[in-house]
């Protein structure tokens, strides 16, 4: 299977001619002026002599790509326009109108939910509205990135959106003033039961720590005595935010993480303050998409026996990366150090410099092996990669963080559930929802509690849902015997055997359309195997908590 890095984005090359840099360059970077002159001469020669015209900027970008590909798998370019979006995600806010939206294939932006207290909510925009134009320019059939670009802008500026709403014959225009829109890192927090709190961290940005403290305080105010911390699909982010959150769960003077590099000083991060949650039971959920900063959190809590880790082996990205600006506003994101957990484990998966494709293929193979037979995989790990926690438990290195309890991943689920959780059946739901949206909103939109308690798919609705799926651009069909090689062809037995899970999943999708993620999250958790199995492991987590008291 072939993989491509998402964040390798070309930027303009800065040609550093030796004559311009002089002795000061040699003082900081060593005597590499001859190499730079060679690069400059090659660039000029190609530009002047090649048989066809050469676009200099593209040639420069390709040159930088070539240099970075010879390094580790994660050093990359970020061009000026892409860096703006990256910076927004780390800052935790941007100027915009405050809506979550999705764009079905060939359709226009559909509002999933307005952001609380944002300009759109205050102006009366609601879930289900279609945005068909921005400032009198149609956005029907326009891609998500372009719609975002048109809706975003400096705080205080004006924008008009044209809305089509079910039940209203003509589109109408809504004037909006852009405001500062938060990009929340804590995407869900609620009480699972009388004593169990749940917090999901989607990334580590500048705002993550204060968001975490707010969620923690609110849940403790509701009686939380134990915490389920969800780091699945967390792509990482700012190291300092991860360290601050771990500090709330570790006693003072305990190591959190260390960094070791060549051109930057080595650092050791230590818990310093009295935390809000230093002795209570904690379970941390992780998977193969828990990356970098989320692995620092998981690794530190596991090394100190502060939390029970449940799920799948994490990604294994333990490289410290710093961003260095270039004159045109683009950046080089370069690895400057490596992360180590308190026990000495290197988080980074081994790699050969220059072999990015092989790195990701080997990583996928390792994740699959760990899922298929965790015990056999653990036995195959050499003694040199076995480490010990504060209280003597054996834990494993070799890249990524190995959970204490493995839960099988998607690859081992029934085929129809893999398609369901992978989003392949969403088209069936989307078309059915479009055909029934007005009735569903009229019946349920103001009755969230009744919906959660009473809604079930009638036989007619259930049959209509699959009829919609069969007529979609991504058709789902059912046969009596073994299916053909068609990707979305299943047997009726597969459907019937997994009917309850599929019904709950579609109910969760429906609740998200009607009420937003806050109401839908517990419904998704009802069919989340990792979530459900983790609730059975509190006795073990409580034993670990006693070690911290």
Coordinates of C-alpha atoms in Angstrom, one line a residue:
X1 CA 0.0 0.0 0.0
X2 CA 1.4 3.4 -1.0
X3 CA 1.3 6.4 1.3
X4 CA 1.9 10.1 0.8
X5 CA 2.6 12.7 3.4
X6 CA -0.1 15.3 3.9
X7 CA 2.0 18.2 4.9
X8 CA 4.8 18.2 2.3
X9 CA 3.8 21.4 0.6
X10 CA 6.2 23.2 -1.8
X11 CA 7.6 26.6 -0.9
X12 CA 9.9 29.1 -2.6
X13 CA 13.6 28.3 -2.4
X14 CA 15.9 30.9 -0.9
X15 CA 19.2 30.6 -2.9
X16 CA 22.0 31.4 -0.4
X17 CA 24.9 32.6 -2.6
X18 CA 28.2 32.3 -0.8
X19 CA 29.3 35.7 -1.7
X20 CA 26.2 37.3 -0.1
X21 CA 26.7 35.5 3.2
X22 CA 30.4 36.0 3.8
X23 CA 32.3 35.0 6.9
X24 CA 29.3 35.3 9.2
X25 CA 27.6 32.4 7.4
X26 CA 30.6 30.2 7.8
X27 CA 30.7 31.0 11.5
X28 CA 27.2 29.7 12.1
X29 CA 26.8 27.0 9.6
X30 CA 30.3 25.8 8.8
X31 CA 32.3 26.0 5.5
X32 CA 29.5 25.0 3.1
X33 CA 29.8 27.9 0.7
X34 CA 31.2 25.7 -2.1
X35 CA 28.1 23.5 -1.8
X36 CA 25.8 26.5 -1.9
X37 CA 27.7 27.9 -4.9
X38 CA 27.3 24.5 -6.6
X39 CA 23.5 24.6 -6.0
X40 CA 23.3 28.1 -7.3
X41 CA 25.2 27.3 -10.5
X42 CA 23.1 24.2 -11.2
X43 CA 19.9 26.2 -10.7
X44 CA 21.1 29.0 -13.1
X45 CA 22.4 26.5 -15.6
X46 CA 19.1 24.6 -15.8
X47 CA 17.1 27.9 -16.0
X48 CA 19.3 29.2 -18.9
X49 CA 20.1 26.1 -20.9
X50 CA 17.3 23.5 -20.6
X51 CA 15.6 22.8 -23.9
X52 CA 12.2 24.0 -22.7
X53 CA 11.3 27.0 -20.6
X54 CA 11.7 26.4 -16.8
X55 CA 9.5 28.0 -14.2
X56 CA 12.0 29.1 -11.6
X57 CA 9.7 29.0 -8.6
X58 CA 8.6 25.4 -9.4
X59 CA 12.3 24.4 -9.9
X60 CA 13.2 26.0 -6.6
X61 CA 10.3 24.2 -4.8
X62 CA 11.4 20.9 -6.3
X63 CA 14.9 21.4 -5.1
X64 CA 13.8 21.9 -1.5
X65 CA 11.6 18.8 -1.8
X66 CA 14.6 16.8 -2.9
X67 CA 16.6 18.0 0.1
X68 CA 14.0 17.2 2.6
X69 CA 13.2 13.8 1.2
X70 CA 16.7 12.7 2.1
X71 CA 16.0 13.5 5.8
X72 CA 13.5 12.0 8.2
X73 CA 9.9 11.2 7.2
X74 CA 8.4 14.3 8.8
X75 CA 10.5 17.3 7.9
X76 CA 8.4 19.3 5.4
X77 CA 7.6 22.5 3.6
X78 CA 4.7 24.7 4.5
X79 CA 3.9 27.4 2.0
X80 CA 2.7 30.8 3.0
X81 CA -1.0 30.1 2.4
X82 CA -1.0 26.7 4.1
X83 CA 1.0 28.1 7.1
X84 CA -1.8 30.5 7.8
X85 CA -4.2 27.6 8.3
X86 CA -1.6 25.7 10.4
X87 CA -1.0 28.7 12.6
X88 CA -4.8 29.1 13.1
X89 CA -5.0 25.5 14.3
X90 CA -2.3 26.1 16.9
X91 CA -3.6 29.5 18.0
X92 CA -7.0 28.0 18.5
X93 CA -9.0 30.8 16.8
X94 CA -9.7 32.5 13.4
X95 CA -11.9 35.3 12.0
X96 CA -15.1 33.8 10.5
X97 CA -18.8 33.4 10.8
X98 CA -19.0 30.4 13.1
X99 CA -20.5 27.4 11.4
X100 CA -19.6 23.8 11.1
X101 CA -20.6 22.6 7.6
X102 CA -20.2 19.7 5.2
X103 CA -20.4 19.5 1.5
X104 CA -21.9 16.3 0.0
X105 CA -20.6 15.4 -3.5
X106 CA -21.9 17.9 -6.1
X107 CA -23.9 19.8 -3.5
X108 CA -23.4 23.0 -1.6
X109 CA -22.3 23.7 2.0
X110 CA -24.8 22.3 4.5
X111 CA -24.7 23.7 8.0
X112 CA -24.2 20.9 10.5
X113 CA -24.4 23.3 13.5
X114 CA -23.6 26.9 14.2
X115 CA -21.0 27.6 16.8
X116 CA -22.4 28.7 20.1
X117 CA -22.5 32.5 20.5
X118 CA -20.9 33.0 17.1
X119 CA -22.2 35.4 14.4
X120 CA -24.2 32.7 12.6
X121 CA -26.1 31.5 15.7
X122 CA -26.8 35.1 16.7
X123 CA -28.2 35.8 13.2
X124 CA -30.5 32.7 13.3
X125 CA -28.6 30.4 10.9
X126 CA -29.4 26.8 12.0
X127 CA -28.5 23.2 11.3
X128 CA -29.8 22.1 7.9
X129 CA -29.4 25.5 6.2
X130 CA -27.7 25.4 2.8
X131 CA -25.2 28.2 2.0
X132 CA -25.7 28.7 -1.7
X133 CA -23.8 32.0 -2.1
X134 CA -21.2 34.2 -0.4
X135 CA -21.3 37.9 -1.2
X136 CA -23.5 37.3 -4.2
X137 CA -21.1 34.7 -5.6
X138 CA -22.5 31.1 -5.9
X139 CA -20.7 28.4 -3.9
X140 CA -22.8 25.6 -5.3
X141 CA -20.4 22.8 -6.3
X142 CA -17.5 24.7 -4.9
X143 CA -14.9 22.7 -2.8
X144 CA -14.7 22.9 1.0
X145 CA -11.4 24.8 1.1
X146 CA -12.7 27.6 -1.2
X147 CA -15.9 28.0 0.8
X148 CA -13.8 28.3 4.0
X149 CA -11.6 30.9 2.3
X150 CA -14.6 33.0 1.3
X151 CA -16.2 32.8 4.7
X152 CA -13.1 33.6 6.7
X153 CA -11.7 37.1 7.0
X154 CA -10.5 39.7 9.4
X155 CA -12.5 40.2 12.6
X156 CA -15.0 43.0 12.2
X157 CA -15.4 42.7 8.4
X158 CA -18.8 42.2 6.7
X159 CA -19.9 39.2 4.6
X160 CA -23.3 38.2 3.2
X161 CA -24.4 34.6 2.9
X162 CA -27.4 33.5 0.9
X163 CA -29.3 30.7 2.6
X164 CA -31.8 28.1 1.3
X165 CA -33.9 26.6 4.1
X166 CA -36.4 23.8 4.0
X167 CA -40.0 25.0 4.2
X168 CA -39.1 28.5 2.9
X169 CA -39.7 28.9 -0.9
X170 CA -37.1 31.5 -1.7
X171 CA -33.5 31.8 -0.6
X172 CA -32.7 34.7 1.7
X173 CA -29.6 36.7 2.5
X174 CA -28.1 37.1 6.0
X175 CA -25.6 39.9 6.6
X176 CA -22.9 38.9 9.1
X177 CA -20.0 40.5 10.9
X178 CA -17.0 38.2 11.2
X179 CA -15.8 37.6 14.7
X180 CA -13.1 35.6 16.5
X181 CA -14.2 32.0 16.2
X182 CA -12.6 29.5 18.6
X183 CA -11.1 26.2 17.3
X184 CA -11.8 24.0 20.3
X185 CA -9.3 21.3 21.2
X186 CA -11.8 19.8 23.7
X187 CA -14.4 18.5 21.3
X188 CA -16.4 16.6 23.8
X189 CA -16.8 16.4 27.6
X190 CA -19.6 14.9 29.6
X191 CA -20.5 12.6 32.5
X192 CA -20.8 9.0 31.4
X193 CA -22.3 8.0 34.7
X194 CA -22.5 9.4 38.2
X195 CA -18.8 9.2 38.8
X196 CA -17.1 8.8 35.4
X197 CA -16.2 11.9 33.4
X198 CA -15.2 11.9 29.7
X199 CA -12.9 14.4 27.9
X200 CA -11.8 14.2 24.3
X201 CA -8.8 16.2 23.2
X202 CA -8.5 16.4 19.4
X203 CA -5.2 18.3 19.2
X204 CA -2.8 20.4 21.4
X205 CA -3.0 24.1 20.6
X206 CA -2.4 27.2 22.7
X207 CA -5.9 27.1 24.0
X208 CA -5.9 23.4 24.9
X209 CA -4.7 23.6 28.5
X210 CA -7.3 26.3 29.6
X211 CA -10.0 24.3 27.8
X212 CA -8.9 21.2 29.7
X213 CA -9.0 22.9 33.0
X214 CA -12.5 24.3 32.3
X215 CA -13.7 20.8 31.3
X216 CA -12.1 19.2 34.3
X217 CA -13.5 21.7 36.8
X218 CA -17.0 21.4 35.3
X219 CA -16.9 17.6 35.5
X220 CA -15.6 17.6 39.0
X221 CA -18.4 20.0 39.9
X222 CA -20.8 17.3 38.6
X223 CA -19.3 14.6 40.8
X224 CA -16.5 13.1 38.6
X225 CA -14.3 10.7 40.6
X226 CA -12.5 9.1 37.6
X227 CA -11.5 10.3 34.1
X228 CA -11.8 8.7 30.7
X229 CA -9.3 10.7 28.6
X230 CA -9.8 10.2 24.8
X231 CA -6.6 10.8 22.7
X232 CA -7.7 8.8 19.7
X233 CA -7.2 10.5 16.4
X234 CA -5.3 13.3 18.1
X235 CA -2.7 14.6 15.6
X236 CA -0.5 16.2 18.2
X237 CA 0.5 19.9 18.3
X238 CA 2.2 22.1 20.9
X239 CA 4.5 20.3 23.3
X240 CA 4.0 22.8 26.1
X241 CA 0.2 22.3 26.1
X242 CA 0.7 18.5 26.5
X243 CA 3.2 19.0 29.3
X244 CA 0.8 21.3 31.2
X245 CA -2.0 18.8 31.0
X246 CA 0.2 16.0 32.2
X247 CA 1.2 18.2 35.1
X248 CA -2.4 18.3 36.3
X249 CA -2.3 14.5 36.7
X250 CA 1.3 13.9 38.0
X251 CA 2.7 14.7 41.4
X252 CA 5.5 17.4 41.5
X253 CA 9.0 16.7 40.4
X254 CA 8.1 13.7 38.3
X255 CA 9.6 13.6 34.7
X256 CA 7.1 14.2 31.9
X257 CA 9.3 14.1 28.8
X258 CA 12.8 14.8 27.6
X259 CA 14.1 16.0 24.3
X260 CA 17.6 15.3 22.8
X261 CA 18.9 17.0 19.7
X262 CA 22.1 18.1 18.0
X263 CA 21.8 21.9 17.4
X264 CA 19.4 22.6 20.3
X265 CA 19.9 22.1 24.0
X266 CA 18.5 18.9 25.5
X267 CA 15.6 19.6 27.9
X268 CA 13.8 17.7 30.6
X269 CA 10.2 18.7 31.4
X270 CA 9.2 18.0 35.0
X271 CA 5.8 18.3 36.8
X272 CA 5.9 21.4 38.9
X273 CA 2.5 22.3 40.3
X274 CA 0.0 20.6 42.5
X275 CA -2.4 19.2 40.0
X276 CA -6.2 19.0 40.0
X277 CA -6.3 15.2 39.3
X278 CA -3.1 13.7 40.8
X279 CA -4.6 10.6 42.5
X280 CA -7.9 9.7 40.9
X281 CA -8.3 6.8 38.5
X282 CA -7.6 7.5 34.8
X283 CA -8.1 5.5 31.6
X284 CA -6.6 6.9 28.4
X285 CA -7.9 5.8 25.0
X286 CA -5.4 5.7 22.1
X287 CA -5.1 4.4 18.6
X288 CA -2.9 4.4 15.6
X289 CA -3.7 8.0 14.9
X290 CA -2.7 9.2 18.3
X291 CA 0.4 11.2 17.3
X292 CA 3.3 13.1 18.8
X293 CA 2.1 15.3 21.7
X294 CA -0.7 12.9 22.4
X295 CA 1.9 10.1 22.7
X296 CA 3.8 12.3 25.2
X297 CA 0.7 12.4 27.4
X298 CA 0.0 8.7 27.1
X299 CA 3.7 7.7 27.6
X300 CA 4.2 9.9 30.7
X301 CA 1.0 8.6 32.4
X302 CA 1.8 5.0 31.6
X303 CA 5.5 5.3 32.7
X304 CA 4.4 6.6 36.1
X305 CA 1.5 4.1 36.5
X306 CA -0.9 7.0 36.6
X307 CA -3.3 5.7 33.9
X308 CA -4.4 2.5 32.2
X309 CA -4.0 2.8 28.4
X310 CA -6.6 1.1 26.3
X311 CA -6.9 0.8 22.5
X312 CA -4.3 0.3 19.8
X313 CA -0.6 1.0 19.5
X314 CA 0.0 4.7 18.8
X315 CA 1.5 6.2 15.7
X316 CA 5.1 6.6 16.8
X317 CA 6.1 10.2 15.9
X318 CA 8.6 11.3 18.4
X319 CA 10.4 14.1 16.6
X320 CA 10.6 17.6 17.8
X321 CA 10.0 20.0 14.9
X322 CA 10.6 23.7 14.7
X323 CA 9.3 26.0 12.0
X324 CA 11.8 28.4 10.4
X325 CA 10.5 31.3 8.3
X326 CA 11.6 32.1 4.7
X327 CA 11.3 35.6 3.3
X328 CA 8.1 34.9 1.3
X329 CA 6.2 33.9 4.4
X330 CA 6.7 30.2 3.8
X331 CA 8.3 27.9 6.4
X332 CA 10.6 25.0 6.7
X333 CA 9.4 22.5 9.3
X334 CA 12.6 20.7 10.4
X335 CA 13.2 18.0 13.0
X336 CA 15.6 19.3 15.6
X337 CA 15.3 16.7 18.4
X338 CA 13.7 13.5 19.6
X339 CA 11.3 12.8 22.4
X340 CA 11.9 10.3 25.2
X341 CA 9.4 9.2 27.8
X342 CA 10.3 9.2 31.5
X343 CA 11.3 5.5 31.4
X344 CA 13.7 6.2 28.5
X345 CA 11.5 5.0 25.6
X346 CA 12.0 6.6 22.3
X347 CA 8.6 7.4 20.9
X348 CA 9.7 7.6 17.3
X349 CA 9.3 4.5 15.1
X350 CA 12.7 3.6 13.5
X351 CA 13.3 4.9 10.0
X352 CA 15.9 5.0 7.3
X353 CA 16.7 8.5 6.1
X354 CA 15.3 9.1 2.6
X355 CA 12.9 6.1 2.6
X356 CA 9.6 7.8 3.4
X357 CA 7.5 5.3 1.5
X358 CA 9.1 2.3 3.2
X359 CA 8.7 4.0 6.6
X360 CA 4.9 4.3 6.3
X361 CA 4.5 0.9 4.9
X362 CA 6.5 -0.7 7.7
X363 CA 4.6 1.4 10.2
X364 CA 1.2 0.1 8.9
X365 CA 2.5 -3.4 8.9
X366 CA 3.6 -3.1 12.6
X367 CA 0.2 -1.6 13.6
X368 CA -1.7 -4.4 11.9
X369 CA 0.5 -7.1 13.6
X370 CA 0.0 -5.5 17.0
X371 CA -3.8 -5.5 16.5
X372 CA -4.1 -9.1 15.2
X373 CA -2.2 -10.8 18.0
X374 CA -1.1 -8.4 20.7
X375 CA 0.5 -11.2 22.9
X376 CA 2.5 -12.7 20.1
X377 CA 3.6 -9.2 19.0
X378 CA 4.7 -8.3 22.6
X379 CA 6.7 -11.6 22.8
X380 CA 8.5 -10.7 19.5
X381 CA 9.9 -7.4 21.0
X382 CA 13.5 -7.8 22.0
X383 CA 14.6 -7.3 25.7
X384 CA 16.5 -4.2 24.7
X385 CA 13.1 -2.5 24.0
X386 CA 11.5 -3.6 27.2
X387 CA 11.3 -0.9 29.9
X388 CA 9.9 -0.7 33.5
X389 CA 7.4 1.7 34.9
X390 CA 7.8 3.5 38.2
X391 CA 6.2 0.6 40.1
X392 CA 7.8 -2.2 38.1
X393 CA 5.3 -3.0 35.3
X394 CA 6.9 -4.0 31.9
X395 CA 6.2 -1.7 29.0
X396 CA 7.5 -1.7 25.5
X397 CA 9.5 0.6 23.2
X398 CA 10.3 0.4 19.6
X399 CA 8.2 3.2 18.4
X400 CA 4.7 4.4 19.5
X401 CA 3.1 3.7 22.9
X402 CA 1.8 0.1 23.4
X403 CA -1.5 0.2 25.4
X404 CA -2.0 -1.9 28.5
X405 CA -5.1 -3.4 27.0
X406 CA -5.5 -4.0 23.2
X407 CA -8.8 -3.6 21.5
X408 CA -9.1 -5.0 18.0
X409 CA -9.0 -2.4 15.3
X410 CA -11.2 -1.9 12.2
X411 CA -9.4 -4.5 10.2
X412 CA -10.8 -7.3 12.4
X413 CA -14.4 -6.1 12.4
X414 CA -17.1 -7.6 10.2
X415 CA -16.9 -6.3 6.7
X416 CA -20.1 -4.3 6.8
X417 CA -19.1 -2.6 10.0
X418 CA -15.7 -1.6 8.5
X419 CA -17.6 0.0 5.7
X420 CA -20.0 1.7 8.2
X421 CA -17.3 3.1 10.4
X422 CA -15.2 4.1 7.4
X423 CA -18.0 6.3 6.1
X424 CA -18.8 4.2 3.1
X425 CA -22.4 3.9 4.0
X426 CA -22.8 7.6 4.8
X427 CA -24.1 8.3 1.3
X428 CA -27.1 6.0 2.0
X429 CA -27.9 8.0 5.1
X430 CA -27.3 11.3 3.5
X431 CA -29.8 10.7 0.6
X432 CA -32.4 9.3 3.0
X433 CA -32.0 12.3 5.3
X434 CA -32.3 14.8 2.4
X435 CA -35.6 13.1 1.4
X436 CA -37.0 13.1 4.9
X437 CA -35.3 16.2 6.5
X438 CA -38.3 18.4 6.7
X439 CA -40.5 15.8 8.5
X440 CA -37.7 14.8 10.8
X441 CA -37.0 18.4 11.8
X442 CA -40.6 19.2 12.3
X443 CA -41.1 16.1 14.5
X444 CA -37.9 16.0 16.5
X445 CA -35.9 19.2 16.3
X446 CA -37.1 20.7 19.6
X447 CA -37.4 17.3 21.4
X448 CA -33.9 16.1 21.9
X449 CA -34.6 14.1 25.1
X450 CA -37.6 12.4 23.5
X451 CA -35.5 11.6 20.4
X452 CA -32.8 10.0 22.6
X453 CA -35.3 7.9 24.5
X454 CA -37.9 7.1 21.9
X455 CA -36.7 7.3 18.3
X456 CA -36.3 4.1 16.4
X457 CA -36.3 3.5 12.7
X458 CA -39.6 2.2 11.5
X459 CA -39.6 -0.7 9.0
X460 CA -40.6 1.7 6.3
X461 CA -37.8 4.2 7.2
X462 CA -35.3 1.3 7.4
X463 CA -36.3 0.0 3.9
X464 CA -36.3 3.5 2.4
X465 CA -32.8 4.1 3.8
X466 CA -31.4 1.3 1.8
X467 CA -33.4 2.1 -1.3
X468 CA -31.8 5.6 -1.1
X469 CA -28.4 3.9 -0.8
X470 CA -28.9 1.7 -3.9
X471 CA -29.8 4.7 -6.0
X472 CA -26.9 6.9 -4.9
X473 CA -23.6 7.6 -6.7
X474 CA -22.0 5.1 -4.3
X475 CA -24.6 2.3 -4.5
X476 CA -25.0 -0.2 -1.6
X477 CA -26.6 -3.4 -2.6
X478 CA -27.5 -6.7 -0.9
X479 CA -27.5 -10.3 -2.3
X480 CA -28.6 -13.6 -0.9
X481 CA -25.3 -15.5 -1.3
X482 CA -21.7 -14.5 -1.1
X483 CA -21.2 -11.0 -2.5
X484 CA -19.2 -10.4 -5.7
X485 CA -16.1 -8.3 -5.7
X486 CA -18.1 -5.1 -5.6
X487 CA -16.9 -3.1 -2.6
X488 CA -20.3 -2.2 -1.3
X489 CA -22.2 -5.4 -1.9
X490 CA -23.2 -7.3 1.2
X491 CA -25.4 -10.3 2.1
X492 CA -28.7 -9.9 3.9
X493 CA -27.2 -12.0 6.6
X494 CA -24.4 -9.5 7.1
X495 CA -27.0 -6.7 7.4
X496 CA -29.2 -8.7 9.8
X497 CA -26.4 -9.9 12.0
X498 CA -25.2 -6.3 12.5
X499 CA -28.5 -4.6 12.3
X500 CA -28.6 -3.2 15.9
X501 CA -25.2 -1.6 15.5
X502 CA -26.0 -0.1 12.2
X503 CA -29.3 1.3 13.5
X504 CA -27.6 2.9 16.4
X505 CA -24.9 4.4 14.2
X506 CA -27.5 5.9 11.9
X507 CA -29.4 7.2 14.9
X508 CA -26.2 8.9 16.0
X509 CA -25.7 10.4 12.6
X510 CA -29.3 11.7 12.6
X511 CA -28.9 13.2 16.1
X512 CA -25.7 15.0 14.9
X513 CA -27.7 16.5 12.0
X514 CA -30.6 17.6 14.3
X515 CA -28.8 18.7 17.4
X516 CA -25.0 18.8 16.9
X517 CA -22.1 16.8 18.3
X518 CA -22.9 17.3 22.0
X519 CA -26.1 15.2 21.8
X520 CA -24.7 12.7 19.3
X521 CA -21.4 11.8 21.1
X522 CA -23.0 9.5 23.7
X523 CA -24.8 7.7 21.0
X524 CA -21.6 7.1 19.0
X525 CA -20.0 5.9 22.2
X526 CA -22.8 3.3 22.7
X527 CA -21.4 1.4 19.7
X528 CA -17.8 2.3 20.3
X529 CA -16.1 -1.0 21.2
X530 CA -13.0 0.6 22.7
X531 CA -15.1 3.0 24.8
X532 CA -17.4 0.3 26.0
X533 CA -14.7 -2.2 26.9
X534 CA -12.7 0.5 28.7
X535 CA -15.7 0.9 31.1
X536 CA -15.1 -2.7 32.3
X537 CA -11.5 -1.9 33.2
X538 CA -12.0 0.6 36.1
X539 CA -10.9 -2.0 38.8
X540 CA -7.5 -2.2 37.2
X541 CA -7.2 1.6 36.8
X542 CA -8.2 2.0 40.4
X543 CA -5.4 -0.2 41.5
X544 CA -2.9 2.0 39.6
X545 CA -4.4 5.1 41.2
X546 CA -3.7 3.6 44.7
X547 CA 0.0 3.6 43.8
X548 CA -0.1 7.4 43.5
X549 CA -1.6 8.0 46.9

